Amino acid sequence: MSFEPEIVAFLCNWCAYAGADMAGTSRLKYPANVVPIKVMCSGRVDPEFILEAFERGADGVFIGGCHPGDCHYVNGNIRTRRRVEMLKKLLEQMGINPRRLRLEWVSATEGAKFARVMKEFVEEIRQLGPSPLRRK
Amino acid sequence: MARRIGVFVCHCGVNIAGVVDVEKVAEELRKYPGVAFATTYQYMCSDPGQNLIRQKIEEENLDAVVIAACSPSMHEETFRNVCKDYFNPQRCEMANIREQCSWVHEKEEATEKAIKIVKATVEKLKGNEDLTPIYVPVEKKCLVIGGGIAGIQAALDIADAGYEVILVEKEPSIGGRMAQLSETFPTLDCSQCILTPKMVAVSRHPKIKLMAYSEVIDISGYVGNFDVKILKKPRYVDEDACTVCGDCEKVCPVIVPNEFDMEKKPRKAIFIPFPQAVPSTYTIDREACLGLAPLTCAECREACEANAINYDMQPKIVEEKVGAIIVATGYDLYDKSNLVEYGYGEDDDIITSLEFERMLSASGPTGGNIIKPSTGETPKKVVFVQCAGSRDKQHMPYCSSICCMYTAKHALLYKHHVPDGEAYVFYIDIRATGKDYEEFINNVMEEERINYIRGKVAKIFREGDKIVVWGVDTLTGKKVEIKADLVVLAMAIVGRKETKEIAQLLKVATGVGGFLKESHPKLKPVEALSRGIYFAGCAQAPKDIPATVAQASAAASKVLALFAKDKLEKDPMVAVVDEEHCSGCGVCISVCPYGAMQRQPNGKAKCIEALCEGCGTCAAACPSNNIEMRNYRDEQIEKMIEVII
């Protein structure tokens, strides 16, 4: 059986989640490997959540936030960007390819971007293969 | 905590059921821990669908529900309203299996994903607490910052409704940019004639406290409860005693340029910026006055029969409590010294649009005569350059919105003053979207015989007594050279530097050009992201007078809606600090964009619920994991991850 990546996506309520809704409204298909969790702000995404997801065997973690300057909560997304940069370094040391963690800015109007990024990310994870922490 | 959860899976006609096997979803969920009941229905949001939920809550003794249907942005409110007759609305959650599932995926994979989404939602719901809205009291008084037409209109609207307004203006008089204009497009009303009655109405209104020559220096608090500090700068003239006789001005020996006339007309150190100024009083410019340095000069005080002059007047800080704030701080012109290609605008005969406005004004530097500033002669050839600094990636990328219209007005007024003169207008596009605007521009182009050249000016430089303008006519593809007597630059409009300062006090963002960032570009154009703060006029974006007045009234109506309530309801999904374990490191205080996290006397952090907007940045940043977001707790999110992976 071919490898089906399991990916969790943290989407901020105001931009990325609305962008994902927009992809739906526009009927833009993308792989179903990504399951969303809505958070109020990408700044809510505690590094612990990301590590927890990887620890449970997630093949990829996606975070979607508002474009810089557009954050509904002023600058939560900028803080997320810093955290993600730090986490990528940490993941590398833990033997997890940092490409398995992806942060993207998706506005409420960018349904097409959301669908494209989902396709790209699932494809990238597919190429990287299962996470070394996958429980099988 | 919910023990008997009901799951209602919506078919949404074929929107969901055409892709997702809804029966299988219900069947899977029936087996899931905590779920007491699961069913499907064609349209959950319809009346029969809502009744089905009511009926099952009663029959099955449910204490919480998950509606697996469309996006919560569509119907969360609908379903929470259904549930509130039975239990706390927080016991109702929606699982989005349409926008983020059936509409974007194929059959089998969609069903699998839908099951995960619903199970994850059930897990979140299990962790939800019952919450009641947070209520905060409202101080029914509004602060309006900026006394231009936007601030004036907003202040009058709110005061007319019976609420108190404090109108703060940093200049000696209210009136703002509109007071500087000569005539206004497209009807050519005299700007001051239509503005001054409103200025006088402000000064006479019993509900408006006018604080001109004052600046807001500190703002704290939150919607309904802002604490504001206003610095009242000393005028050295008693506003109430001054009779505006002008005797002081006659004897004052110091001459400096008048800012109101874009520094093109002299004034004395004791001055009134323009005759119709409100409040109607003289002001001493402390930078220029010799009398404030003791024993040097006291000419004005000796001349003043009303004894209104007091050199010992001190700055005063006034503290006020207000429930709402309107920011109407207006605009500035982009600094022409940035325009390298236009000779930095340094030449006397290259002037800005506002300088030309003052020139056109009967009370302006030239008494309403159009002159070539270097010689004082009547200019026979004038070039108007639109988009000077606008729509230009080197400068400001946006359209300044009003320049097409006022340039047409400028060209028209020039032709009325100098009928045998030639006027040229360089434009990129003509944007005349307001009511009667297109007609106005067409009239200017056709009836007034003004030469409109489609193209951007590449270079402006002096050659002898002429100003040479190089451009390209993009309609003919030919290079154009005009030797002009006067060049008027329609400068880009930018937010004032004071807007940025106020924005920082208010923790409101500014964007490109220094304009205030509204909550939603379409649906919340006058609201700031933080509640209780509203915008009006060019501080938000470049706009003309009708749009400014409309926005000011819109902001006022938002304030009135706020003041219509005695208590404000606020979303209860806020941060909670575990005080017992808080180490007092202060990270949450530094990351909170709203100042909601505050240090208590015991050193520990506390969330001011009325200020908290629930973003959760503090919860993610807390190094000891002692902050939880109500109903978005770490444990809930971790359970959701567990279901998904």
Short mmCIF file of N, CA and C in Angstrom, two decimals, chain A residues 1-5 33 126 130 134:
data_model
loop_
_atom_site.label_atom_id
_atom_site.label_comp_id
_atom_site.label_asym_id
_atom_site.label_seq_id
_atom_site.Cartn_x
_atom_site.Cartn_y
_atom_site.Cartn_z
N MET A 1 0.84 -1.19 0.00
CA MET A 1 0.00 0.00 0.00
C MET A 1 0.87 1.24 0.00
N SER A 2 0.48 2.22 -0.78
CA SER A 2 1.30 3.42 -0.88
C SER A 2 1.23 4.23 0.41
N PHE A 3 2.22 5.06 0.60
CA PHE A 3 2.32 5.85 1.84
C PHE A 3 1.37 7.03 1.79
N GLU A 4 0.48 7.12 2.77
CA GLU A 4 -0.43 8.26 2.88
C GLU A 4 -0.02 9.12 4.07
N PRO A 5 0.51 10.29 3.82
CA PRO A 5 0.97 11.13 4.94
C PRO A 5 -0.17 11.54 5.85
N ASN A 33 -5.20 14.46 3.12
CA ASN A 33 -4.27 14.03 4.16
C ASN A 33 -4.13 15.04 5.30
N ARG A 126 5.11 13.33 1.02
CA ARG A 126 5.09 12.03 0.35
C ARG A 126 6.51 11.64 -0.09
N PRO A 130 7.54 8.36 5.35
CA PRO A 130 6.95 8.41 6.69
C PRO A 130 7.90 9.04 7.71
N ARG A 134 6.89 7.67 13.30
CA ARG A 134 5.58 7.08 13.04
C ARG A 134 5.41 5.77 13.82
#
